[in-house]
Amino acid sequence: EAGVAQSPRYKIIEKRQSVAFWCNPISGHATLYWYQQILGQGPKLLIQFQNNGVVDDSQLPKDRFSAERLKGVDSTLKIQPAKLEDSAVYLCASSLLGYNEQFFGPGTRLTVL
Amino acid sequence: KNQVEQSPQSLIILEGKNCTLQCNYTVSPFSNLRWYKQDTGRGPVSLTIMTFSENTKSNGRYTATLDADTKQSSLHITASQLSDSASYICVVSDPSNTGKLIFGQGTTLQVKP
C-alpha cells in the first residue's frame, strides 16, 4: 500500500513570494490533514478535510494561507505572501475516517529567506 | 486547557543502553494516547496506541506504559540502536472525537556509538 505522497520535499523562497504544496493521501482515505511543524515543536494542525469539505480550519492564517481538496482526493496548500516565520516543515496526513489512525507523509521543508 | 508535555526535551545515550521518555497530559476526557517516532526529514510513524484500560504495550524494543490516574505515560527503549536516533512525540486524541490530535513538543533522542 502506497503511503501519503507530498511534493516538493524542499522549497526555498524569499519573503513575500508565493508557494504551493501538494499532497496525495492513501487511496480511500476520506480525511486529510495539513500540519505546520516548526523546528523543535510538535505538529500544529492547519486544516482538516473530510472528503472535499472543511472540518476544522480554525488555526489556518486565512489572510495568507489557503487550502483546497476539490475532488476529495489530493490537496494543495498555498501561502501567499510568505513571511519569515512560515519557515517550517509542512506535513500532510490522512486517515480512513476522522477517528482512525493518521498516516503522515514525509513533509515539505520550507525555508523563507 | 488540554495539553501534552514531554520530558526531557533532548537526550543523548550510548548504543546498547536503555532510556525512558516521559509524557504528562491534561486532556479530559481521555480516549487514547500514541507514541510516534519521527526520523529526521520524515513524517511521524506510530509506534504504539494505548486506550484507557491498557497499562503496558510493547512493540519490539519499545514499551509504552500508561497511568490514567496520574495522566502519565512513558516510552522505554531497550538496548538502543543507532537507528533509534529520532524525535519521539506523545500524542493524545482531542476529546472532540473529530480526529484532532494534541501533540507534545517531542523528545529528541541521539544514540551515539
Coordinates of N, CA, C and O in Angstrom, one line a residue, chain B residues 7-21 37 61-62 75-86 88 107-113:
Chain B
S7 N 9.1 15.2 28.5 CA 10.4 15.4 29.1 C 11.3 14.2 28.9 O 10.7 13.0 28.9
P8 N 12.6 14.3 28.8 CA 13.3 15.6 28.6 C 13.1 16.1 27.2 O 12.6 15.4 26.4
Q9 N 13.6 17.3 27.0 CA 13.5 17.9 25.7 C 14.4 17.2 24.7 O 14.1 17.0 23.5
S10 N 15.6 16.8 25.2 CA 16.6 16.1 24.4 C 17.4 15.1 25.3 O 17.5 15.3 26.5
L11 N 17.9 14.1 24.7 CA 18.6 13.0 25.4 C 19.7 12.4 24.5 O 19.5 12.2 23.4
I12 N 20.9 12.2 25.1 CA 21.9 11.5 24.4 C 22.3 10.3 25.2 O 22.6 10.4 26.4
I13 N 22.4 9.1 24.6 CA 22.7 7.9 25.2 C 23.7 7.1 24.4 O 23.8 7.4 23.1
L14 N 24.4 6.2 25.0 CA 25.3 5.3 24.2 C 24.6 4.1 23.7 O 23.6 3.6 24.3
E15 N 25.0 3.7 22.5 CA 24.4 2.5 21.9 C 24.4 1.3 22.9 O 25.4 1.1 23.6
G16 N 23.2 0.6 22.9 CA 23.1 -0.5 23.8 C 22.5 -0.2 25.1 O 22.0 -1.1 25.8
K17 N 22.4 1.1 25.5 CA 21.8 1.5 26.8 C 20.3 1.6 26.6 O 19.8 1.7 25.5
N18 N 19.7 1.6 27.8 CA 18.2 1.8 27.8 C 17.9 3.2 28.1 O 18.7 4.0 28.7
C19 N 16.7 3.7 27.8 CA 16.3 5.0 28.2 C 14.7 5.1 28.3 O 14.0 4.2 27.8
T20 N 14.3 6.1 29.0 CA 12.8 6.2 29.2 C 12.4 7.7 29.0 O 13.1 8.6 29.5
L21 N 11.4 7.9 28.2 CA 10.9 9.2 27.8 C 9.6 9.4 28.6 O 8.8 8.4 28.7
K37 N 7.3 8.0 16.3 CA 8.7 8.2 16.1 C 8.9 9.0 14.8 O 8.2 8.7 13.8
R61 N 11.5 -3.4 20.7 CA 12.3 -2.9 21.9 C 11.6 -1.7 22.5 O 12.2 -1.1 23.4
Y62 N 10.5 -1.3 22.0 CA 9.8 -0.2 22.6 C 8.6 -0.7 23.5 O 7.8 -1.5 23.1
L75 N 7.7 6.0 27.5 CA 8.2 5.1 26.4 C 9.6 4.7 26.8 O 10.5 5.5 27.0
H76 N 9.7 3.4 27.0 CA 11.0 2.8 27.4 C 11.6 2.1 26.1 O 11.0 1.3 25.5
I77 N 12.9 2.5 25.9 CA 13.6 1.9 24.7 C 14.7 1.0 25.3 O 15.5 1.5 26.1
T78 N 14.7 -0.3 24.9 CA 15.6 -1.2 25.5 C 16.8 -1.5 24.4 O 16.5 -1.5 23.2
A79 N 18.0 -1.6 24.9 CA 19.1 -1.9 24.1 C 19.2 -1.1 22.8 O 19.0 -1.5 21.7
S80 N 19.3 0.2 23.1 CA 19.2 1.2 22.0 C 20.2 0.9 20.8 O 21.3 0.4 21.0
Q81 N 19.7 1.3 19.6 CA 20.5 1.2 18.4 C 20.6 2.6 17.8 O 19.9 3.5 18.1
L82 N 21.6 2.7 16.9 CA 21.8 4.0 16.2 C 20.6 4.4 15.5 O 20.3 5.6 15.4
S83 N 19.8 3.5 15.0 CA 18.6 3.8 14.2 C 17.5 4.4 15.1 O 16.5 4.8 14.6
D84 N 17.7 4.3 16.4 CA 16.7 4.8 17.3 C 16.8 6.4 17.4 O 15.9 7.0 18.0
S85 N 17.9 6.9 16.9 CA 18.0 8.4 16.9 C 16.9 9.0 16.1 O 16.8 8.8 14.9
A86 N 16.1 9.8 16.8 CA 14.9 10.4 16.2 C 14.2 11.3 17.2 O 14.7 11.4 18.4
Y88 N 10.7 11.7 19.4 CA 9.6 10.8 19.8 C 8.5 11.8 20.4 O 8.8 12.6 21.3
T107 N 10.6 14.6 22.2 CA 11.9 14.4 22.8 C 12.8 14.0 21.7 O 12.6 13.0 21.0
T108 N 13.9 14.7 21.6 CA 14.9 14.3 20.6 C 16.0 13.4 21.2 O 16.7 13.8 22.2
L109 N 16.0 12.2 20.7 CA 17.0 11.2 21.2 C 18.1 11.0 20.2 O 17.9 10.8 19.0
Q110 N 19.3 11.1 20.7 CA 20.5 10.8 19.9 C 21.3 9.6 20.6 O 21.6 9.7 21.7
V111 N 21.4 8.6 19.8 CA 22.2 7.4 20.2 C 23.6 7.4 19.6 O 23.7 7.5 18.4
K112 N 24.6 7.4 20.4 CA 25.9 7.5 19.9 C 26.6 6.2 20.0 O 26.4 5.4 21.0
P113 N 27.5 5.9 19.1 CA 28.2 4.6 19.1 C 29.3 4.5 20.2 O 29.7 5.5 20.8

